[in-house]
Structures are given as structure tokens and as C-alpha cells.
PDB file of C-alpha atoms in Angstrom:
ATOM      1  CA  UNK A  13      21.313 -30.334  28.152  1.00  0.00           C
ATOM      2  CA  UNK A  14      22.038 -26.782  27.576  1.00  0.00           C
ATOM      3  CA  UNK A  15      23.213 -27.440  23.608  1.00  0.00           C
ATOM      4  CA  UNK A  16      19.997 -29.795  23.139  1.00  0.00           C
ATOM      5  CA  UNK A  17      17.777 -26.810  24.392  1.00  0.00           C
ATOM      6  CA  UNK A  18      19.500 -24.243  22.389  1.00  0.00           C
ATOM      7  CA  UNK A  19      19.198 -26.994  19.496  1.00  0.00           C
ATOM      8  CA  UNK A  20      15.401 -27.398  19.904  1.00  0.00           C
ATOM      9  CA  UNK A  21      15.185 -23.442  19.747  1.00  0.00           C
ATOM     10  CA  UNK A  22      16.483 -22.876  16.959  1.00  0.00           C
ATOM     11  CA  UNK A  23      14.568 -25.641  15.102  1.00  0.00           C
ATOM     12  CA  UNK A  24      11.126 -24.289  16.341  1.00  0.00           C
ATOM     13  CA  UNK A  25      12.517 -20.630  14.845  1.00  0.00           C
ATOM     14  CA  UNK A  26      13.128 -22.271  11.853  1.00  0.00           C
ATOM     15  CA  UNK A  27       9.592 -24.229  11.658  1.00  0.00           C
ATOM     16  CA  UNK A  28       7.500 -20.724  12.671  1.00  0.00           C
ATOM     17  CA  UNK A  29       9.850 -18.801   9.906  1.00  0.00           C
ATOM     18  CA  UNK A  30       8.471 -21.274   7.335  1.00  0.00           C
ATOM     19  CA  UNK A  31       5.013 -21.391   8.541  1.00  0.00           C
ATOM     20  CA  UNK A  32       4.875 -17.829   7.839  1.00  0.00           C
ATOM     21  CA  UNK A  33       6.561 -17.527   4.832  1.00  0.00           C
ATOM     22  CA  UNK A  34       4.132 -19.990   3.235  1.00  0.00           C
ATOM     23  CA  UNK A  35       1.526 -18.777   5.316  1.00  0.00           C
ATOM     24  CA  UNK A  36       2.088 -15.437   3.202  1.00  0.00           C
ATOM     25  CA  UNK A  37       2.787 -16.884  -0.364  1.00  0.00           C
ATOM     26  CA  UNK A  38      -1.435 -18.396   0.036  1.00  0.00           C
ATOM     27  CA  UNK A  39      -2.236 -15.033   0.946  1.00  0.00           C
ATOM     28  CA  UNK A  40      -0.894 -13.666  -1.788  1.00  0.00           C
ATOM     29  CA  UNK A  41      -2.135 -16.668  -3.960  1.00  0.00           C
ATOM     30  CA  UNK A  42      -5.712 -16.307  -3.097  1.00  0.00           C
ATOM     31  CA  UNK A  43      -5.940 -12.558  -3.638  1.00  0.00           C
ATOM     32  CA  UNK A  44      -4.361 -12.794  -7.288  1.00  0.00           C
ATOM     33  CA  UNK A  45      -7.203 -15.538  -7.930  1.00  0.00           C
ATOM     34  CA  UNK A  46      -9.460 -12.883  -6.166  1.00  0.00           C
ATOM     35  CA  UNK A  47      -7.756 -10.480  -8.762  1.00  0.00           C
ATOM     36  CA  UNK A  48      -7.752 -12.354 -11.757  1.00  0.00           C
ATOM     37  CA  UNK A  49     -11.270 -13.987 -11.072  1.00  0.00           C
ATOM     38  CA  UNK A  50     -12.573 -10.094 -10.708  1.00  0.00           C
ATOM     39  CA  UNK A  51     -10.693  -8.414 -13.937  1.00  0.00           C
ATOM     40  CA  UNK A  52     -11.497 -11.418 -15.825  1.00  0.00           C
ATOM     41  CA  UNK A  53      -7.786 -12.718 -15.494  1.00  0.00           C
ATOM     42  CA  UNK A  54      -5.345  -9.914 -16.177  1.00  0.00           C
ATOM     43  CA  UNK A  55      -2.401 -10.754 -17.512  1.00  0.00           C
ATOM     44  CA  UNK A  56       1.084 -10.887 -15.572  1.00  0.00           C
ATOM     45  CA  UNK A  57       3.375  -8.144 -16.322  1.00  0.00           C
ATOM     46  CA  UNK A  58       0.836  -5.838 -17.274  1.00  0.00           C
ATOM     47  CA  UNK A  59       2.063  -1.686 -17.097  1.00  0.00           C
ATOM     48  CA  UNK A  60      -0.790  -0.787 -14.391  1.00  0.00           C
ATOM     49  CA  UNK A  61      -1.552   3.100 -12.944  1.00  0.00           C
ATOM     50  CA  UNK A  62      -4.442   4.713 -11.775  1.00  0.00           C
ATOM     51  CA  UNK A  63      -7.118   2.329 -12.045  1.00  0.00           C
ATOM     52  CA  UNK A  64      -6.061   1.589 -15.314  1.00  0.00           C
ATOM     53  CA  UNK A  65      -6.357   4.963 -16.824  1.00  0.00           C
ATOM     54  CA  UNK A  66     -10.093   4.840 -16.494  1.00  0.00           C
ATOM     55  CA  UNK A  67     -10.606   7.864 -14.472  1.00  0.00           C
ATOM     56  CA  UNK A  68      -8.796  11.554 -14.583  1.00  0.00           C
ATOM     57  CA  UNK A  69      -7.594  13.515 -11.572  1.00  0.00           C
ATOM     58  CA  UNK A  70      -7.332  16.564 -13.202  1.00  0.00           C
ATOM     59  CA  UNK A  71     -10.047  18.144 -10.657  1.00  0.00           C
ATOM     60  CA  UNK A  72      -9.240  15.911  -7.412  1.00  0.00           C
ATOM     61  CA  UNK A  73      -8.498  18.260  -4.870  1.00  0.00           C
ATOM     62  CA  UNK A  74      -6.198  16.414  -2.159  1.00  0.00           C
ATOM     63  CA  UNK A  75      -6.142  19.447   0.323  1.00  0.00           C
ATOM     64  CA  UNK A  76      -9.912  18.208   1.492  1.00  0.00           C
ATOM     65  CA  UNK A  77      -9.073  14.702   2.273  1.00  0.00           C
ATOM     66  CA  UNK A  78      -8.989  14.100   6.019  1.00  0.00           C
ATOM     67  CA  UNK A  79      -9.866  10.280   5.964  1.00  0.00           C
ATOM     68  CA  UNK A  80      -8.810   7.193   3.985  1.00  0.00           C
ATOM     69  CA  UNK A  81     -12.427   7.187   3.184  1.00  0.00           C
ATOM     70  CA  UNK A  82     -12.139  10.752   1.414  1.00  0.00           C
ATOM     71  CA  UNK A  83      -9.501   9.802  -0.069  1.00  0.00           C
ATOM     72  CA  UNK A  84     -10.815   6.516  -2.043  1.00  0.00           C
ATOM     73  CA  UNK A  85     -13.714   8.549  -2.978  1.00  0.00           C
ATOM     74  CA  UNK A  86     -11.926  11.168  -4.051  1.00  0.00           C
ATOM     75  CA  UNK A  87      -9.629   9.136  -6.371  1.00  0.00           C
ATOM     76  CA  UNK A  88     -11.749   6.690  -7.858  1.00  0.00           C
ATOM     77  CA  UNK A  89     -14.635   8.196  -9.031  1.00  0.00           C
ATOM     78  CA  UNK A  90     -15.383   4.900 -11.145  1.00  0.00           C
ATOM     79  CA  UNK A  91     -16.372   3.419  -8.038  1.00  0.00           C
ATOM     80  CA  UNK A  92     -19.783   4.836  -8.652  1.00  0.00           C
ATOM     81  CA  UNK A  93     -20.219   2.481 -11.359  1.00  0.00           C
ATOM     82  CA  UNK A  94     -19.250  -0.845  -9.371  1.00  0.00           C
ATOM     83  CA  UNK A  95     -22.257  -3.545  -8.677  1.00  0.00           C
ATOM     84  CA  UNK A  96     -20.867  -6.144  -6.402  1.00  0.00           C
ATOM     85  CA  UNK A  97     -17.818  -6.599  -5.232  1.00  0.00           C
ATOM     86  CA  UNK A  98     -15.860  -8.038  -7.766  1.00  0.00           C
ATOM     87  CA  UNK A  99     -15.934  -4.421  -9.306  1.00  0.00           C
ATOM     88  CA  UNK A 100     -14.553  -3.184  -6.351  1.00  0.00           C
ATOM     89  CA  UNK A 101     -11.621  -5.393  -6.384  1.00  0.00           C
ATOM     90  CA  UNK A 102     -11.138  -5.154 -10.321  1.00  0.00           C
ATOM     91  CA  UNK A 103     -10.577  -1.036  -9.606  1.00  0.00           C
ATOM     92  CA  UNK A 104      -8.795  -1.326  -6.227  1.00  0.00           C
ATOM     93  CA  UNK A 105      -6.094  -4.005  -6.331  1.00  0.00           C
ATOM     94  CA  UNK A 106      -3.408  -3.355  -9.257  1.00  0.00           C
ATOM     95  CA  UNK A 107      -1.556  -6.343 -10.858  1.00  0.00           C
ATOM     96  CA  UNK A 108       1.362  -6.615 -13.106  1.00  0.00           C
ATOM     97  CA  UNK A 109       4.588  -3.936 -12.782  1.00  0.00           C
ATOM     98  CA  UNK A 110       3.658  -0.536 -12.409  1.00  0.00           C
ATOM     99  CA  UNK A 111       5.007   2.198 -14.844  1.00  0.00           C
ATOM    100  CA  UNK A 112       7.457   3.582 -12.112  1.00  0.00           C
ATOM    101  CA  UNK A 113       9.111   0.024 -10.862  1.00  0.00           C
ATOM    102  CA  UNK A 114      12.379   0.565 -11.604  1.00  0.00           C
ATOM    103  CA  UNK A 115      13.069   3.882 -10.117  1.00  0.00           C
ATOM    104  CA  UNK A 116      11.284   2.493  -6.765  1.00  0.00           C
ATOM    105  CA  UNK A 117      13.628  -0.419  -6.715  1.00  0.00           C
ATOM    106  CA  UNK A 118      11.717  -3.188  -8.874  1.00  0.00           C
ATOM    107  CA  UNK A 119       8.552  -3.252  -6.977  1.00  0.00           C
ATOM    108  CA  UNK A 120       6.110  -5.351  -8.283  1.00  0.00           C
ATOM    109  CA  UNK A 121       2.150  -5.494  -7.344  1.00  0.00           C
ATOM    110  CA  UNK A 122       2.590  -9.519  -7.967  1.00  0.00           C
ATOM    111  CA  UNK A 123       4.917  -9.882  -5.103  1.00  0.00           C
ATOM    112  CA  UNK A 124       3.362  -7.556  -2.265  1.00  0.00           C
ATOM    113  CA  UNK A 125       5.265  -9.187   0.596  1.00  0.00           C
ATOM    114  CA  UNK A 126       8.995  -8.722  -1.257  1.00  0.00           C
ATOM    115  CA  UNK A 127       7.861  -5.657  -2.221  1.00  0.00           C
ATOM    116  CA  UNK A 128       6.410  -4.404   1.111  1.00  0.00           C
ATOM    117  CA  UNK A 129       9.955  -5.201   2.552  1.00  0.00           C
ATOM    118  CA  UNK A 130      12.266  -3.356   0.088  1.00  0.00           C
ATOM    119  CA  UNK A 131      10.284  -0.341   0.733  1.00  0.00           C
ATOM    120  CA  UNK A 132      10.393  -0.326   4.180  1.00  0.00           C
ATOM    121  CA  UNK A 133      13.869  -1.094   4.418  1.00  0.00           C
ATOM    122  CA  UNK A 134      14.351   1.955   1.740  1.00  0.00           C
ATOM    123  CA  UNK A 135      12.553   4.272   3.422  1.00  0.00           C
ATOM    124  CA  UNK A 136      14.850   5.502   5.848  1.00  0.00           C
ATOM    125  CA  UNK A 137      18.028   6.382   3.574  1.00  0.00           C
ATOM    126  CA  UNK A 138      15.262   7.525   1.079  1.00  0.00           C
ATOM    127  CA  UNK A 139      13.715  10.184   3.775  1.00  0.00           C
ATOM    128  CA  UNK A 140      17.066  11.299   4.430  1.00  0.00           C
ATOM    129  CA  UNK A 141      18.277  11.805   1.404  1.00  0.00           C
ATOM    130  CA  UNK A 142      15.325  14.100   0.407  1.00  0.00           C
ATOM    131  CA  UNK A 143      15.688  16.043   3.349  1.00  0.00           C
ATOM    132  CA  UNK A 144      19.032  16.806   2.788  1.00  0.00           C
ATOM    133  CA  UNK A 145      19.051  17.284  -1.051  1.00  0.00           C
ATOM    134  CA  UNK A 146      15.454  17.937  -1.872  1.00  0.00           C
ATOM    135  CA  UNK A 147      14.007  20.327   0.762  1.00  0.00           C
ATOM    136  CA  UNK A 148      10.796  21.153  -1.953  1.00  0.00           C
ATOM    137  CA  UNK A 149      10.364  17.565  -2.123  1.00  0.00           C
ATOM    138  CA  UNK A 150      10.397  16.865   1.385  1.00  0.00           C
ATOM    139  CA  UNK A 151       7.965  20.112   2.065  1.00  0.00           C
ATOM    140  CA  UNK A 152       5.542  18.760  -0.355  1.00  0.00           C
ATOM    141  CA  UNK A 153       5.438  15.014   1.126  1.00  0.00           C
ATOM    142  CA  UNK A 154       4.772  16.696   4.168  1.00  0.00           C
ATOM    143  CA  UNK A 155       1.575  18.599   3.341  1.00  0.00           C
ATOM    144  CA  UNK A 156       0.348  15.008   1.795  1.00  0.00           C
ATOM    145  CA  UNK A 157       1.667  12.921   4.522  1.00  0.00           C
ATOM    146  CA  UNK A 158       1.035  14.517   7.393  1.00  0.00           C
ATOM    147  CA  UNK A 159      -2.282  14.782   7.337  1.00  0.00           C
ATOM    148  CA  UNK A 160      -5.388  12.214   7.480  1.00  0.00           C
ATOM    149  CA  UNK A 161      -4.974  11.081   4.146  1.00  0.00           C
ATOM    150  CA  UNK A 162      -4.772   7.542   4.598  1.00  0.00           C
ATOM    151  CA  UNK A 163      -0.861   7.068   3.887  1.00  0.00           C
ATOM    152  CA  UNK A 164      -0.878   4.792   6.900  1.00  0.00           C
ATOM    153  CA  UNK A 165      -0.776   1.139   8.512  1.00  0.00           C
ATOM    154  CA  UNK A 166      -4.026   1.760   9.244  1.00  0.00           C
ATOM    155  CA  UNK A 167      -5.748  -1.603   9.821  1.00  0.00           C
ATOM    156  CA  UNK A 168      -2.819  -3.475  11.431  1.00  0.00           C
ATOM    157  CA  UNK A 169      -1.431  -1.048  13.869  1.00  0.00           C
ATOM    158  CA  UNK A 170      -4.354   1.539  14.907  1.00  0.00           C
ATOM    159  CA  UNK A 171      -2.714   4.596  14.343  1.00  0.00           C
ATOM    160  CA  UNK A 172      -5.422   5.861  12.538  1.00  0.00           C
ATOM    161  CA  UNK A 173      -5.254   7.221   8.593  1.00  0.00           C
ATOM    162  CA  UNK A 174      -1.864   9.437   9.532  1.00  0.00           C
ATOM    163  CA  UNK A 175       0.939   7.486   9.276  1.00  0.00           C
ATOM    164  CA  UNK A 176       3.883  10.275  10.222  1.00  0.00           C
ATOM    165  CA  UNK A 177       4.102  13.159  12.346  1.00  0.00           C
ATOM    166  CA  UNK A 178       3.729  16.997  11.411  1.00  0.00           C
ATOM    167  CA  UNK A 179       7.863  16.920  11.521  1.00  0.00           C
ATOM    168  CA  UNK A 180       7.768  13.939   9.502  1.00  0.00           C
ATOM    169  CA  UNK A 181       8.729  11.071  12.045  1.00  0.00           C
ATOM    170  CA  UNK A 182       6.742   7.547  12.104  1.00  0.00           C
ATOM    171  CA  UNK A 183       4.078   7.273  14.247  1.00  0.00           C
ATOM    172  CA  UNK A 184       4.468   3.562  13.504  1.00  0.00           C
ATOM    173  CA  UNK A 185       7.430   1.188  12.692  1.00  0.00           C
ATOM    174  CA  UNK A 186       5.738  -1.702  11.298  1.00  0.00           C
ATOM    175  CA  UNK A 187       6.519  -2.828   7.527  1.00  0.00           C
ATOM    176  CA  UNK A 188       3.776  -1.516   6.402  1.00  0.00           C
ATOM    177  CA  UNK A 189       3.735   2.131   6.924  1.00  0.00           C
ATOM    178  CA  UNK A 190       7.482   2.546   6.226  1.00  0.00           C
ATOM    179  CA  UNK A 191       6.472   0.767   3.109  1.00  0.00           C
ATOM    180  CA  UNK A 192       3.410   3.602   2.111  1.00  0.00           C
ATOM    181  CA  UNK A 193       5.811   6.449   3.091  1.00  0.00           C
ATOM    182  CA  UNK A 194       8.060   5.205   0.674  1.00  0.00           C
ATOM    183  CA  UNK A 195       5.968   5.257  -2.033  1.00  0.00           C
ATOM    184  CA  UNK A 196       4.734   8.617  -1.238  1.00  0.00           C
ATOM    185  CA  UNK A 197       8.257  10.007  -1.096  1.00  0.00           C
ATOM    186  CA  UNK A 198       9.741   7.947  -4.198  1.00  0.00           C
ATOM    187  CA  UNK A 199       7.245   8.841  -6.586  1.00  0.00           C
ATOM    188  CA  UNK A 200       7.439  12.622  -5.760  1.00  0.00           C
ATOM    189  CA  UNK A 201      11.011  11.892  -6.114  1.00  0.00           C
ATOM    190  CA  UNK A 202      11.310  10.600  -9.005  1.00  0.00           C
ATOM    191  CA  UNK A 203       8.050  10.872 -11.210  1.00  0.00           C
ATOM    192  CA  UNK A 204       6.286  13.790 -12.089  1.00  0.00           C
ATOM    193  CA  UNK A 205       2.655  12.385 -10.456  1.00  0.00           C
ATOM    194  CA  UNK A 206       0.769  15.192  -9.270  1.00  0.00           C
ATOM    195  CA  UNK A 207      -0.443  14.275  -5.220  1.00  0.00           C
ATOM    196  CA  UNK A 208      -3.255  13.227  -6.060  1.00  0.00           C
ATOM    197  CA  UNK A 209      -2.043  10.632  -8.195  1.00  0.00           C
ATOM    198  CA  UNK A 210       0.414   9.390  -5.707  1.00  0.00           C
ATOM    199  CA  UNK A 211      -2.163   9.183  -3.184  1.00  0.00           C
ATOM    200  CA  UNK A 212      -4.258   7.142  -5.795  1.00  0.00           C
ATOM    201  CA  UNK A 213      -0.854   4.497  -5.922  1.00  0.00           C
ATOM    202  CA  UNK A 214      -0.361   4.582  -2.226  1.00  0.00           C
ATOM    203  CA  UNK A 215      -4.364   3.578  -1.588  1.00  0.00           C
ATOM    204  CA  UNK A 216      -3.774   1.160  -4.514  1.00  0.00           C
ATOM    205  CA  UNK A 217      -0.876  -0.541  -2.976  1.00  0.00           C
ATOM    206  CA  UNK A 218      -2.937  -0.123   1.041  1.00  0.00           C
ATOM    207  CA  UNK A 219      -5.265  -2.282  -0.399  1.00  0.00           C
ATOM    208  CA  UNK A 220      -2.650  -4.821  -1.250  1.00  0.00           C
ATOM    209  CA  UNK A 221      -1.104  -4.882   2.246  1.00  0.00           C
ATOM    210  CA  UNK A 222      -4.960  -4.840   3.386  1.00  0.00           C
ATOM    211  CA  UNK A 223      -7.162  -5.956   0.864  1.00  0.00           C
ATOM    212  CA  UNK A 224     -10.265  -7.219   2.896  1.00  0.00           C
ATOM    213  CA  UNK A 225     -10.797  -3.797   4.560  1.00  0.00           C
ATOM    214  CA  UNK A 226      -9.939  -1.194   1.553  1.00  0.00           C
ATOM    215  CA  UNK A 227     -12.258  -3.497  -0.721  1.00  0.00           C
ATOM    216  CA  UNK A 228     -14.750  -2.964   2.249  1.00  0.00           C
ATOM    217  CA  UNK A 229     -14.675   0.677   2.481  1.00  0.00           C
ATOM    218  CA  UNK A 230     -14.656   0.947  -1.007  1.00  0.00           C
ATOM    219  CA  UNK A 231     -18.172  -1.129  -0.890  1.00  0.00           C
ATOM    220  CA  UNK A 232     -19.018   0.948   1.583  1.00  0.00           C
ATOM    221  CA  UNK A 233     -18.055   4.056  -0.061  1.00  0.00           C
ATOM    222  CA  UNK A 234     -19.936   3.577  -3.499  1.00  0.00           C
ATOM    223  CA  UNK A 235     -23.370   2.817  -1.452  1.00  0.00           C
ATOM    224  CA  UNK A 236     -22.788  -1.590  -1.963  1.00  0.00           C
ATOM    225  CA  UNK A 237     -23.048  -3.783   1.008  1.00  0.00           C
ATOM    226  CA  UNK A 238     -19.771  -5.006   2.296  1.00  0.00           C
ATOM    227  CA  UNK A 239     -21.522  -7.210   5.346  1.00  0.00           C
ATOM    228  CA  UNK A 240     -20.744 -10.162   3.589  1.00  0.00           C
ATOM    229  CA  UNK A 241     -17.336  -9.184   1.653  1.00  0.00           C
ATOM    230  CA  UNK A 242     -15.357 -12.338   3.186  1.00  0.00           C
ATOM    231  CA  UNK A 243     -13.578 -13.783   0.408  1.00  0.00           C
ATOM    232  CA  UNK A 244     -10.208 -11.924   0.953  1.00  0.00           C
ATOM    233  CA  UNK A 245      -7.258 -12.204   3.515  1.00  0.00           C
ATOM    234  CA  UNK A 246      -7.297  -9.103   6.046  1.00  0.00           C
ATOM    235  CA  UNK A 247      -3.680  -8.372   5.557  1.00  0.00           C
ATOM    236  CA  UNK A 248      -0.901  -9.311   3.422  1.00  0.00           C
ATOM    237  CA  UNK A 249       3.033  -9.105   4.605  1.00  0.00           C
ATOM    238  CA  UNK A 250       3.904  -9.596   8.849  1.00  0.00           C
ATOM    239  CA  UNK A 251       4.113  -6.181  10.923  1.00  0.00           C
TER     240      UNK A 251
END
């Protein structure tokens, strides 16, 4: 009796571990049609950073940014320019392999979930590592991280737009904010992005793991009504 129960168990683990697996491959499905429906279908494999180069940086002053709001109106400017929401998505959720994939371990905006749990796996032998070899590194994550910038699991965990404590701890284990630190801390690593063009990626890649709410405040940013925004999954990846 004991076997058969243990059997039955295990089977029902196995069942829920495929429900979500393909429950996340349609997620990720239907926001790449979102994607490619919005851009006009851009093409897989495509080198994307920064909105596509559309917009410069060169005056974006991170220092001020104390919401995730701030921040996507701080880093997109061309989000004055949007008319519906289809220009939202076109400027907020990358496709194709970003310019810096291979020295953050073959991440990939057309595989969010995979990616999502490389990076959060990475994170913690990452954030050692700079700590103990790159103390300027790690001091300069801190003043972005550690603040309200929006480098956070903000929409599946409630911890607000501050994912990590003044010292530099988690305030949240989930997948996803492990995932955004790591991002933060590899391309200060090992790019020479100024911060407010890793805080551009990060909100970029946020609004892969949460594309329903980032496209949202976008809207909602650039003056467009996002009331009725309800074509796109509320989060990508498990917590």
C-alpha cells in the first residue's frame, strides 16, 4: 500500500512538472508573437541593446531614480513617441542574443525561462567572486542596486523596486531577482556599460520575466492608457 502511494506521488510530481514546463514554453510563445506582431516580426538571432540603439544615455542621470517608474522614463526617452501599445512592447521587450551573451553565460532574450535560471543559479558564485576580487565593482553595484531602482522581483514577490539590501544581501530568493542581480553585476563585470545602460538591460530583461506590468507602466508612463493592455502573460519563469 505504502509503495503504491509513494508510486502515485511521484507520478502526480511528474504530471505538475510537465504542466508547468509547457505551461511556460506558451508563455513564452505568445509574448514572441506579441513581440514579433509589435516590431513587425524581428528576426531571430538579432544583436539587440538599448532599445535598439534608438536612444542615447549620455545625459541619463541614474543617481535620481528612486522607482522602477523613474527608471523606465529615464531610460527610454523614445517612449514619448509610442501611440498604442504595440509601440510600447516594440521598445520594451528585446529579442534575439544580446551583444554581451557569451560573457553572461549564453543568455538569450528568446529563451527567458532557461535564461532566468542560469542567472539565478550564477548569481551567488558571481557575487562572491566580485566581492572578493573586485571590491570597485562590487561598490559600484551597490550604489545601483541598493537603491529603488527597479533591479527587483517586483511584481511576483512584493518587495517593492529594491531587490537587495544596503550590505548587498537578497531581500528575496525567488528566480527572478537573483536573475536581475546577476545581470546588474555581470555586465559591470565584464562590459564597459555605463549604469545607466545596465539599468536600461536589467528593465529590458524585467519586462521579460513580467511583461504585462512593465508594458503597463510604460503605457502609463508615456501618458497612453494601459486599462485595457490584456494581451500579455503577467509573468514569465516560476518563483
Amino acid at each position: 500500500m505504502e509503495e503504491k502511494t509513494t508510486t502515485t506521488i511521484l507520478v502526480s510530481l511528474l504530471v505538475l512538472s510537465a504542466l508547468l514546463i509547457a505551461f511556460n514554453q506558451y508563455q513564452v510563445s505568445a509574448l514572441t508573437g506579441m513581440v514579433d506582431s509589435a516590431s513587425g516580426g524581428v528576426s531571430k538571432g538579432r544583436i539587440s541593446f538599448g532599445g535598439g540603439g534608438t536612444a542615447s544615455l549620455d545625459k541619463a542621470d541614474t543617481s535620481q531614480i528612486t522607482s522602477t517608474a523613474m527608471a523606465i522614463k529615464t531610460l527610454f526617452p523614445e517612449l514619448s513617441q509610442i501611440t498604442d501599445e504595440n509601440d510600447a512592447i516594440a521598445i520594451m521587450i528585446p529579442t534575439g542574443t544580446p551583444e554581451y551573451s557569451e560573457a553572461l553565460g549564453g543568455i538569450t532574450f528568446d529563451d527567458p525561462v532557461v535564461s532566468m535560471e542560469y542567472l539565478s543559479k550564477w548569481y551567488y558564485s558571481l557575487k562572491e567572486e566580485v566581492k572578493q576580487q573586485h571590491p570597485d565593482v562590487w561598490q559600484r553595484y551597490l550604489g545601483l542596486a541598493a537603491r529603488p531602482t527597479g533591479i527587483s522581483c517586483e511584481y511576483c514577490c512584493g518587495v517593492g523596486p529594491q531587490g537587495i539590501t544596503s550590505d548587498g544581501e537578497l531581500r528575496c530568493g525567488c528566480a527572478h531577482n537573483p536573475a536581475a542581480q546577476a545581470i546588474a553585476l555581470g555586465l559591470m563585470l565584464n562590459t564597459d556599460y555605463s549604469d545607466a545602460e545596465v539599468l536600461r538591460e536589467v528593465m529590458r530583461w524585467k519586462t521579460i520575466f513580467f511583461p504585462k506590468n512593465m508594458v503597463a507602466l510604460a503605457m502609463d508612463v508615456a501618458g497612453k492608457d494601459a486599462s485595457q493592455l490584456q494581451s500579455l502573460p503577467g509573468m514569465v519563469g516560476g518563483c
